[in-house]
PDB file of C-alpha atoms and ligand atoms in Angstrom:
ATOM      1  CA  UNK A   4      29.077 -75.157  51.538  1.00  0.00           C
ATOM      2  CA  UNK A   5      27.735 -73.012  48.761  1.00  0.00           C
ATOM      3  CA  UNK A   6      29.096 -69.859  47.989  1.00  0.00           C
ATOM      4  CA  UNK A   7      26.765 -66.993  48.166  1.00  0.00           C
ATOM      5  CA  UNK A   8      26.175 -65.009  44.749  1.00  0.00           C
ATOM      6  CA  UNK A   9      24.926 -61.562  44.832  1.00  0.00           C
ATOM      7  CA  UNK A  10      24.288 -61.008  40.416  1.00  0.00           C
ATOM      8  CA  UNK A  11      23.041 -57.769  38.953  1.00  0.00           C
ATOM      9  CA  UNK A  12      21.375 -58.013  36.035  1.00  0.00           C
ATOM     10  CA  UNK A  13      21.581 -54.968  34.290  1.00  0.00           C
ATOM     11  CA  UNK A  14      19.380 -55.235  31.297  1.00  0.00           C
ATOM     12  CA  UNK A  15      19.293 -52.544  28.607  1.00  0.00           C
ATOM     13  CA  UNK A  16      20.630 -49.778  31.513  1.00  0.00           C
ATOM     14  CA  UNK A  17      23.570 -48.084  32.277  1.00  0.00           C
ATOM     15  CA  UNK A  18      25.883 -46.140  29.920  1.00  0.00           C
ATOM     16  CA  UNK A  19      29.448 -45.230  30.253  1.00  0.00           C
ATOM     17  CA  UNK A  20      29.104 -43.151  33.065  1.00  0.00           C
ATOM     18  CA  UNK A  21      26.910 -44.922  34.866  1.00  0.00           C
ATOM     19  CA  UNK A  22      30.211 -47.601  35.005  1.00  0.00           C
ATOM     20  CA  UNK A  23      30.957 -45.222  38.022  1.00  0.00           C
ATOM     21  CA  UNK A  24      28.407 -46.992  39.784  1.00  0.00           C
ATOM     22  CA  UNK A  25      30.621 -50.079  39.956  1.00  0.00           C
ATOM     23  CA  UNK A  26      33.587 -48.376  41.027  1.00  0.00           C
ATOM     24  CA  UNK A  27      31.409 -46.892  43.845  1.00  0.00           C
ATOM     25  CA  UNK A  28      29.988 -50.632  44.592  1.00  0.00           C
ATOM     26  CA  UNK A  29      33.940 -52.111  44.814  1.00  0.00           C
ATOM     27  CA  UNK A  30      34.964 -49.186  47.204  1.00  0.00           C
ATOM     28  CA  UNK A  31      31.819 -49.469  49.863  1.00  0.00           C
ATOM     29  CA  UNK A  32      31.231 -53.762  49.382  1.00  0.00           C
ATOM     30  CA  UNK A  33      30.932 -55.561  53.184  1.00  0.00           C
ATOM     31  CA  UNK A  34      34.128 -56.932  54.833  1.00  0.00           C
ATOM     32  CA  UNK A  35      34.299 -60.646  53.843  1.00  0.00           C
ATOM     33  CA  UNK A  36      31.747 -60.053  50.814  1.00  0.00           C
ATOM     34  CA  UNK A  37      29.802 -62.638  49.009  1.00  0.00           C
ATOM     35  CA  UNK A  38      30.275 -63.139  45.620  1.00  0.00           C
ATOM     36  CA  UNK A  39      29.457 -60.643  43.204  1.00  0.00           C
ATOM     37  CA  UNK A  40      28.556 -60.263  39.925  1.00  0.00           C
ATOM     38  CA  UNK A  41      27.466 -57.348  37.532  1.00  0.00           C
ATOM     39  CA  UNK A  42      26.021 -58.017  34.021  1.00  0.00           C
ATOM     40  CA  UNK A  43      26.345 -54.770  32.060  1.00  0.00           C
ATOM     41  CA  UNK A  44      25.361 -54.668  28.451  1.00  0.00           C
ATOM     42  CA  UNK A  45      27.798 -56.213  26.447  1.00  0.00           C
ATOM     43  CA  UNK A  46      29.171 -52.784  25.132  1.00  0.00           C
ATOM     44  CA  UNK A  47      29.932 -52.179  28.635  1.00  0.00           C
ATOM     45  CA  UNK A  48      31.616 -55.534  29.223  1.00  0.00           C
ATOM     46  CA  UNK A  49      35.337 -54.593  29.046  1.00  0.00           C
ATOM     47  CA  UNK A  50      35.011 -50.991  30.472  1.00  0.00           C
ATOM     48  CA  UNK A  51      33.184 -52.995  33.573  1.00  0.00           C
ATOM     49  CA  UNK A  52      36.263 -55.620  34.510  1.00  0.00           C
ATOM     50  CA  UNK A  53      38.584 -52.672  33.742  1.00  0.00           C
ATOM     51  CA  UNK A  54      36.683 -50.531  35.990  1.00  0.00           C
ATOM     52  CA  UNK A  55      36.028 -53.064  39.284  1.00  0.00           C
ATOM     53  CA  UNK A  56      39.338 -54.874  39.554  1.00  0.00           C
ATOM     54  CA  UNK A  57      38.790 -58.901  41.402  1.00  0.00           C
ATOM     55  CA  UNK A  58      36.436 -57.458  44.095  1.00  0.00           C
ATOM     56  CA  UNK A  59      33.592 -57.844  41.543  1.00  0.00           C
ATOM     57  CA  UNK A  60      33.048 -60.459  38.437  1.00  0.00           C
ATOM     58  CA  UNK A  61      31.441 -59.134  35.474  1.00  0.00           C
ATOM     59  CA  UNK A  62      29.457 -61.179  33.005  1.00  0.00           C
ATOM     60  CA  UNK A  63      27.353 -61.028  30.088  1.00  0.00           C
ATOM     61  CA  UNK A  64      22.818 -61.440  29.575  1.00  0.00           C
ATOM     62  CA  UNK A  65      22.787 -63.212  26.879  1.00  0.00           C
ATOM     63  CA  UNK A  66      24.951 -65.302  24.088  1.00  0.00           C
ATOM     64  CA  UNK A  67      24.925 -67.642  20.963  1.00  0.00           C
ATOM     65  CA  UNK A  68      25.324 -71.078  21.239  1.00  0.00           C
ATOM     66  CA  UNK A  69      27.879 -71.519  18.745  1.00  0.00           C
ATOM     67  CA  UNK A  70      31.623 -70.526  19.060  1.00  0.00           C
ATOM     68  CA  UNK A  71      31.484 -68.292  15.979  1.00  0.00           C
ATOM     69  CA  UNK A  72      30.013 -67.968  12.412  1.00  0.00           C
ATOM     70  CA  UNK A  73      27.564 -66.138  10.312  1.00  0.00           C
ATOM     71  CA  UNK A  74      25.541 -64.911  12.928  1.00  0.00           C
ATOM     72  CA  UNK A  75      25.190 -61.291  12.665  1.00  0.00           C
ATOM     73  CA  UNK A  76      24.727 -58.989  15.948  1.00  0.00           C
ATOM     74  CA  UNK A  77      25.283 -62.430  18.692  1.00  0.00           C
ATOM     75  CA  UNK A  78      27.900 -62.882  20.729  1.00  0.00           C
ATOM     76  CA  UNK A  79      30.313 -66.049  21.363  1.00  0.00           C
ATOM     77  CA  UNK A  80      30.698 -67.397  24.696  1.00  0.00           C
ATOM     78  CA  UNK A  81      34.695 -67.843  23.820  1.00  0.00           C
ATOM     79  CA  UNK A  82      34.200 -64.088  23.045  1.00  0.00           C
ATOM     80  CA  UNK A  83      32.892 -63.505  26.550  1.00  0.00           C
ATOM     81  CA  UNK A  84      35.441 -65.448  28.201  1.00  0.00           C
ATOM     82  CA  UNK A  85      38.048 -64.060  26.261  1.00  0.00           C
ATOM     83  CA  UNK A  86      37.923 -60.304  27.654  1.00  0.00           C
ATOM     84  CA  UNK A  87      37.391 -61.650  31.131  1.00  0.00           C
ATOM     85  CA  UNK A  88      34.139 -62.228  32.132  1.00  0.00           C
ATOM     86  CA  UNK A  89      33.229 -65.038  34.106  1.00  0.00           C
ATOM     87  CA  UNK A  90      29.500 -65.452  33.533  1.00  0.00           C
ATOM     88  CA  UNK A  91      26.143 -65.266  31.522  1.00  0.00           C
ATOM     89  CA  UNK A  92      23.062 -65.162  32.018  1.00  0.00           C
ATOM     90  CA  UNK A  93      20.681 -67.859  29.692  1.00  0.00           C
ATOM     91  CA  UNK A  94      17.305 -68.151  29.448  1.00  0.00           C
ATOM     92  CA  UNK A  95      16.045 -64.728  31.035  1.00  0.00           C
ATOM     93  CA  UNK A  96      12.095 -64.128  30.734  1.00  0.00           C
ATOM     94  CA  UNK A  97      12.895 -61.088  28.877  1.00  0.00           C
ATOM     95  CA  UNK A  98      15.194 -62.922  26.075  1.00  0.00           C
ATOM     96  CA  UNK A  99      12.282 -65.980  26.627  1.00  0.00           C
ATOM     97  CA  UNK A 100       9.397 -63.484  25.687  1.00  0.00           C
ATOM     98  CA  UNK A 101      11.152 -61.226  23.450  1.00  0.00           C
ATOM     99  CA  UNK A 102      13.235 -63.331  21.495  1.00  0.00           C
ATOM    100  CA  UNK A 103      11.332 -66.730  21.577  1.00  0.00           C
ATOM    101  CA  UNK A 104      14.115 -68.654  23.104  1.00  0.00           C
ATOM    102  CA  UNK A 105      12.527 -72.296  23.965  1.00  0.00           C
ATOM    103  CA  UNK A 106      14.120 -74.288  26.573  1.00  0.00           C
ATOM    104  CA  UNK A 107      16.279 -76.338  23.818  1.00  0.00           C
ATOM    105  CA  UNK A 108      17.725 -73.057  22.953  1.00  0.00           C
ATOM    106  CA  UNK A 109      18.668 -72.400  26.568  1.00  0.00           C
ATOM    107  CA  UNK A 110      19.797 -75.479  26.972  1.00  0.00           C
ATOM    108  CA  UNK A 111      22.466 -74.913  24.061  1.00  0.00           C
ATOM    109  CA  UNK A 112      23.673 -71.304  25.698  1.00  0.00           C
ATOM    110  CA  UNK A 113      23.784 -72.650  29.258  1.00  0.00           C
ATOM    111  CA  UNK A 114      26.380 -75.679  27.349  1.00  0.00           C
ATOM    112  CA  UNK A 115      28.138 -73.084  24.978  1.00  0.00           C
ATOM    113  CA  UNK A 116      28.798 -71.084  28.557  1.00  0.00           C
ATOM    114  CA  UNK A 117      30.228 -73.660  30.547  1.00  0.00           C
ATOM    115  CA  UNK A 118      32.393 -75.106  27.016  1.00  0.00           C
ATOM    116  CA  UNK A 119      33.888 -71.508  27.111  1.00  0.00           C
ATOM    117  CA  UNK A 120      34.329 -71.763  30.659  1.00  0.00           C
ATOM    118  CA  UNK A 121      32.099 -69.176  31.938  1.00  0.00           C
ATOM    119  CA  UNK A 122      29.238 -69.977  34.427  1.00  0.00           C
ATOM    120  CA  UNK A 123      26.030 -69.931  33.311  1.00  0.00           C
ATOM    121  CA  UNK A 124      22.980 -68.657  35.246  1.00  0.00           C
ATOM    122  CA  UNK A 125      19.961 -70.553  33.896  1.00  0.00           C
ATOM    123  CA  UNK A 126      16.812 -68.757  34.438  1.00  0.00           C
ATOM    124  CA  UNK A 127      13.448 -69.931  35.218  1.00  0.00           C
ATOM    125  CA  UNK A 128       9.852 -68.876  36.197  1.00  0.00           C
ATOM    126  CA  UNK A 129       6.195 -68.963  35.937  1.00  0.00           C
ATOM    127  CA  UNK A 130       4.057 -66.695  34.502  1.00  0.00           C
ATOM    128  CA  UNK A 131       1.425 -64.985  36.381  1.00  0.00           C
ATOM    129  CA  UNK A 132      -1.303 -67.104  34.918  1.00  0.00           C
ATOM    130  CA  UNK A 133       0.423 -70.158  35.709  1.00  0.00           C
ATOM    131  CA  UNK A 134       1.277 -69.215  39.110  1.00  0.00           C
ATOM    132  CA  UNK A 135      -2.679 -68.508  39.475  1.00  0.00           C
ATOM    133  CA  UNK A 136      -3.508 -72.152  37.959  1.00  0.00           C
ATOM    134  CA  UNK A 137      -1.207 -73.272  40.729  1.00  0.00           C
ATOM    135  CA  UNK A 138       1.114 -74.404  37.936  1.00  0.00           C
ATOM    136  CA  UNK A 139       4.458 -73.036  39.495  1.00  0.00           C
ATOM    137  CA  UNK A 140       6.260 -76.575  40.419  1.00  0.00           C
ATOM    138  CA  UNK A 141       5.216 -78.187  37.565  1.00  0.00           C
ATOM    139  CA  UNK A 142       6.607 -75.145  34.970  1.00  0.00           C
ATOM    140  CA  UNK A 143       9.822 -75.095  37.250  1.00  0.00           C
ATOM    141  CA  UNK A 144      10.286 -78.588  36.942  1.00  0.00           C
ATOM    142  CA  UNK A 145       9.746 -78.828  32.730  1.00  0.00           C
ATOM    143  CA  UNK A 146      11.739 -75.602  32.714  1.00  0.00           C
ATOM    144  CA  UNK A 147      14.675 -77.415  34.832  1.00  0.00           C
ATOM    145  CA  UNK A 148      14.215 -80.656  32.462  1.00  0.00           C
ATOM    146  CA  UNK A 149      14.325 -78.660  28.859  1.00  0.00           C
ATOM    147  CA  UNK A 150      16.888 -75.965  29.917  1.00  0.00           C
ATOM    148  CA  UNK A 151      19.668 -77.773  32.016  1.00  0.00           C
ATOM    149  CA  UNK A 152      22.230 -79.512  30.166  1.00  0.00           C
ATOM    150  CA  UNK A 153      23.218 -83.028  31.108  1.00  0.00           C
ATOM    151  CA  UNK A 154      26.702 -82.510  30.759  1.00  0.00           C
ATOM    152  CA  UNK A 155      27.009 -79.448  33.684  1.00  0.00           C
ATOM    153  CA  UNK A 156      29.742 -78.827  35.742  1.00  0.00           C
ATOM    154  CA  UNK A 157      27.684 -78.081  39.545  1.00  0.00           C
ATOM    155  CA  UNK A 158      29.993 -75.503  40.470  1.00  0.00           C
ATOM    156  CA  UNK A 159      29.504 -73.524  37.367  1.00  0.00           C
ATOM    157  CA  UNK A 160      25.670 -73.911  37.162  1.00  0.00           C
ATOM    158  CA  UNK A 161      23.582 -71.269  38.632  1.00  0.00           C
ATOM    159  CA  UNK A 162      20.034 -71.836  38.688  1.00  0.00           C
ATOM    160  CA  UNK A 163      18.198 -68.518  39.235  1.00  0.00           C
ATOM    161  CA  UNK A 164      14.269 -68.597  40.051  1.00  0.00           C
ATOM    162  CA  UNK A 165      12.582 -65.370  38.820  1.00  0.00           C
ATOM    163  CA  UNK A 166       8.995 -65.027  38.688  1.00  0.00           C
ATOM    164  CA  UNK A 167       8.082 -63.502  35.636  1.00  0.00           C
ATOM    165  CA  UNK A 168       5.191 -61.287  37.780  1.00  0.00           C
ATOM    166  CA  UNK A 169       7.514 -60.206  40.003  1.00  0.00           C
ATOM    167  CA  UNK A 170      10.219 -59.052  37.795  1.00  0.00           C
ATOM    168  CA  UNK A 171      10.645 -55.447  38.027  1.00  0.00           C
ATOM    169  CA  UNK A 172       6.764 -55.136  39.629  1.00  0.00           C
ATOM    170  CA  UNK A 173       7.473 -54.761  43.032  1.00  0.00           C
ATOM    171  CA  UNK A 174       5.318 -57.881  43.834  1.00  0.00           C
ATOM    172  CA  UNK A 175       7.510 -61.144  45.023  1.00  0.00           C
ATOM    173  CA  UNK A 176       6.148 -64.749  45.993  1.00  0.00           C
ATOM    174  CA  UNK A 177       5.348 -64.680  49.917  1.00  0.00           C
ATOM    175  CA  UNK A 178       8.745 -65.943  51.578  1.00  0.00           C
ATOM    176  CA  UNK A 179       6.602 -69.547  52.048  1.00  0.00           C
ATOM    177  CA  UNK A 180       6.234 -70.036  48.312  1.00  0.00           C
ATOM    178  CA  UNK A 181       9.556 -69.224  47.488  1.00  0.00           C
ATOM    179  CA  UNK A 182      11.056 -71.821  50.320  1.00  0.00           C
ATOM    180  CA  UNK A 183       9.064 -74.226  48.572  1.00  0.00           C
ATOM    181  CA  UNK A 184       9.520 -73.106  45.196  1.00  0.00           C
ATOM    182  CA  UNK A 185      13.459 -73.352  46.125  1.00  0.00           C
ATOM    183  CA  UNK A 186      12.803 -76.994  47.464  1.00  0.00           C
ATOM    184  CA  UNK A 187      11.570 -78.077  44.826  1.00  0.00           C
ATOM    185  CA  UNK A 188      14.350 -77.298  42.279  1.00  0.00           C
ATOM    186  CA  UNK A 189      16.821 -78.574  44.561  1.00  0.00           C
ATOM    187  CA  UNK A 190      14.756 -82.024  44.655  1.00  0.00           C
ATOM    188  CA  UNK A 191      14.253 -82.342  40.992  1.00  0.00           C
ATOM    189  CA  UNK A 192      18.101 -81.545  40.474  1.00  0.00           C
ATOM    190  CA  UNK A 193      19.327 -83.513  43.192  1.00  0.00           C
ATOM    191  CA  UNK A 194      16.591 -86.530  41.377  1.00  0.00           C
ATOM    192  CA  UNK A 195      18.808 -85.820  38.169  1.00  0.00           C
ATOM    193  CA  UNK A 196      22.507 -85.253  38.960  1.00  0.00           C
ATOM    194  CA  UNK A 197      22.820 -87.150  42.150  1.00  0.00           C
ATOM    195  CA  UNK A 198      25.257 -85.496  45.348  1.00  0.00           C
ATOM    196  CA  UNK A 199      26.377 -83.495  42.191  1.00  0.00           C
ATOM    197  CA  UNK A 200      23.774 -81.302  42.746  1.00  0.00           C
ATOM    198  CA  UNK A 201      24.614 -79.992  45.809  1.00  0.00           C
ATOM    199  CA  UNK A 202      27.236 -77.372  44.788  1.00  0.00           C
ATOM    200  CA  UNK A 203      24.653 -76.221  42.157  1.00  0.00           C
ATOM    201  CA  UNK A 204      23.625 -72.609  43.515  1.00  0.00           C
ATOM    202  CA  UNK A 205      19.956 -71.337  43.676  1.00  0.00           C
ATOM    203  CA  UNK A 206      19.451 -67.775  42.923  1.00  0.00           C
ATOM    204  CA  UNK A 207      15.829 -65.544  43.862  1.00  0.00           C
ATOM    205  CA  UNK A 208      15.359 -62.784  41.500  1.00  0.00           C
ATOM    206  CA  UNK A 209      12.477 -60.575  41.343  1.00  0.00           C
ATOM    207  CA  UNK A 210      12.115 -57.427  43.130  1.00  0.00           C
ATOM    208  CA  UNK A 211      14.973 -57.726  45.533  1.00  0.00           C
ATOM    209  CA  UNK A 212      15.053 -54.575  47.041  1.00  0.00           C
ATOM    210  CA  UNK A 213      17.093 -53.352  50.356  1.00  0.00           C
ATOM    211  CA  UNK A 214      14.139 -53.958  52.214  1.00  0.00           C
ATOM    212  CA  UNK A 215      13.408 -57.446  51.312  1.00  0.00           C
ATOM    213  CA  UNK A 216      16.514 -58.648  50.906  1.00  0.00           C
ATOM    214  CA  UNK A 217      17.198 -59.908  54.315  1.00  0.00           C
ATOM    215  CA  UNK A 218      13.997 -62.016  54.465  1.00  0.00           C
ATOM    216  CA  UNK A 219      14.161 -63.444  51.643  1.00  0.00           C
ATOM    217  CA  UNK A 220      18.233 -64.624  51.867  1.00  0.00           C
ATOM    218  CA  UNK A 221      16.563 -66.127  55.537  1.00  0.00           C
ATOM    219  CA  UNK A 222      14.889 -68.609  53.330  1.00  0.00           C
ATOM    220  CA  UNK A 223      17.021 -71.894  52.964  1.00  0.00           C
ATOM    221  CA  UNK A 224      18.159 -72.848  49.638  1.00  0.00           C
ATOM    222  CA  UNK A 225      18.289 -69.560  48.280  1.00  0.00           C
ATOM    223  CA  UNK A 226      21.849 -68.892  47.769  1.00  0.00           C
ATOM    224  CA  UNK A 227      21.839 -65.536  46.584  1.00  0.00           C
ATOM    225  CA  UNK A 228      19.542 -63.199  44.268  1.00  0.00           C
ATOM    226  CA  UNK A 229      19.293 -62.239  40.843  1.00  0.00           C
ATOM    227  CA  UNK A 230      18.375 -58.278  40.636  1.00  0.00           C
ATOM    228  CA  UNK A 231      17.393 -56.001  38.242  1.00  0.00           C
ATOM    229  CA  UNK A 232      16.758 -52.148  39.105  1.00  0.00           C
ATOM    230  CA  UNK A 233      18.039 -52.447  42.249  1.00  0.00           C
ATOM    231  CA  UNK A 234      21.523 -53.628  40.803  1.00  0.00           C
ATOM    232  CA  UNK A 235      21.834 -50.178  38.571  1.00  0.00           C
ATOM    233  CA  UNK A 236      23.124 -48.114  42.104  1.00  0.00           C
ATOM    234  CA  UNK A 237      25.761 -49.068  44.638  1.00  0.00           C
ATOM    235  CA  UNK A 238      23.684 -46.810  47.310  1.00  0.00           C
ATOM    236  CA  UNK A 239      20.904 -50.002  46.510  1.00  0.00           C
ATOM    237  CA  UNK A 240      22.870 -52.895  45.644  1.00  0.00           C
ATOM    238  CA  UNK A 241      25.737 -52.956  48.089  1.00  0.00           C
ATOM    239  CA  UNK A 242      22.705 -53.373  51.200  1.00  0.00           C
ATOM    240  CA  UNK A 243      21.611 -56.472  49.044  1.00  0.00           C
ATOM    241  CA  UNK A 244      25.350 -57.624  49.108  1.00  0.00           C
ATOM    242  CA  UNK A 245      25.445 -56.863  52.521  1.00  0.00           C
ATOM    243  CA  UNK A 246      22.069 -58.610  53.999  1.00  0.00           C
ATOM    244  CA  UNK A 247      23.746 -61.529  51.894  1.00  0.00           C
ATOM    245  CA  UNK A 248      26.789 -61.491  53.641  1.00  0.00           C
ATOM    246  CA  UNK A 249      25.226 -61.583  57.343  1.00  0.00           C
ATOM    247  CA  UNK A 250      22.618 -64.333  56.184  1.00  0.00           C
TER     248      UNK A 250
HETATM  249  P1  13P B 326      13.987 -56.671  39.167  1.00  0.00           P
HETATM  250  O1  13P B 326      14.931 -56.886  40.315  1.00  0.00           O
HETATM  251  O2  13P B 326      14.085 -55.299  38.563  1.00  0.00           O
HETATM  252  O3  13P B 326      12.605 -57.091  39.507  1.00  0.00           O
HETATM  253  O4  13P B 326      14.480 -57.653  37.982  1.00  0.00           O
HETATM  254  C1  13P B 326      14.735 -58.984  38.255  1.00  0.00           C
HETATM  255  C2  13P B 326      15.385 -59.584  37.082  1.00  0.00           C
HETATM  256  O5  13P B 326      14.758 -59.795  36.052  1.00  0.00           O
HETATM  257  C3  13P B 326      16.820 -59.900  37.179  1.00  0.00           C
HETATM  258  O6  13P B 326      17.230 -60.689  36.110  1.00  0.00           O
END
């Protein structure tokens, strides 16, 4: 059995007082709660795990893929690990589009997160042209191919599926496409890493909102959800945590 992984991706959000949020979040979470993860901006990172106690892990967006150096303004995955986060996020659209991170390079993060022993949440996703050239499986499966490492460890490999037009649009996939969408990754990694792949866990992100939420977590092989805006306020994100919990 998977465990279920509610992740907020904060983005460029959130200041010091808006940490207040997560102390709000670890007071009102669901009896028996799933996992669940907050990725503040790095700045925030220590205030965050100071703030939320064990009820909720805390993670960073984004790192380097070397353990240190001459590389002015990144961050280390050993740095990461070392004030007590647990995770990162690799790969995001937003780091893909702004940044020009190619899979190779998320490749490298995803490995410099699990060397540090963090887990790394790989992140994939059409664009909207592709998804209208009916393109989605095939990007999702080159994405898988260029951005997973070979050398994972399943239980610390998180696989989130965001669709780049539905991030922060209010538009998802229709709960069809992302069953199949979320087939489809499990074959191809499954193809690759053998029973392995089981304990890898499948996030949805993309507009999860309250309303959606329990829907969507209906949908097998979704394990859990990858959310932006709606992560930013416990009154938002702890239904999410809960629909995850009953699913
Ligand atoms: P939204 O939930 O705001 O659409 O963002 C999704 C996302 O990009 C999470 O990483």
């Amino acid at each position: 059995m998977r465990r279920k992984l509610a992740a907020g991706n904060w983005k460029m959000n959130g200041s010091r007082a808006a940490l207040y949020e997560l102390a709000k979040m670890a007071e009102t979470l669901p009896e028996d709660p799933p996992e669940v993860l907050i990725c503040p901006p790095a700045p925030y990172i220590a205030h965050a795990i100071e703030m939320v106690g064990p009820s909720i892990m805390i993670g960073a967006q984004d790192c380097h893929t070397a353990e240190k150096g001459a590389h002015t303004g990144d961050i280390a995955t050993p740095m990461i690990a070392d004030l007590g986060a647990s995770h990162v996020i690799v790969g995001h659209s937003e780091r893909r589009t702004d940044h020009g991170e190619s899979d190779s390079d998320v490749r490298a993060k995803a490995d410099a997160g699990l060397k540090a022993g963090l887990t790394s949440i790989i992140c994939i996703g059409e664009s909207e042209a592709q998804y209208d050239a009916g393109e989605t499986i095939n990007v999702l499966n080159a994405q898988l191919r260029g951005s997973v490492p070979d050398d994972i460890d399943p239980y610390r490999t998180v696989i989130a599926y965001e669709p780049i037009w539905a991030i922060g649009t209010g538009k998802t996939p229709t709960l069809d496409e992302i069953a199949s969408a979320h087939a489809a990754i499990r074959t191809t990694l499954t193809d690759r890493f053998g029973d392995r792949a089981d304990a890898i866990r499948l996030l949805y992100g993309g507009s999860v909102k309250p309303g959606n939420a329990s829907d969507i977590f209906g949908i097998p092989e979704v394990d859990g959800a990858l959310v932006g805006g709606a992560s930013l306020k416990a009154d938002d994100f702890v239904p999410i945590i809960t629909a995850l919990s009953e699913s």
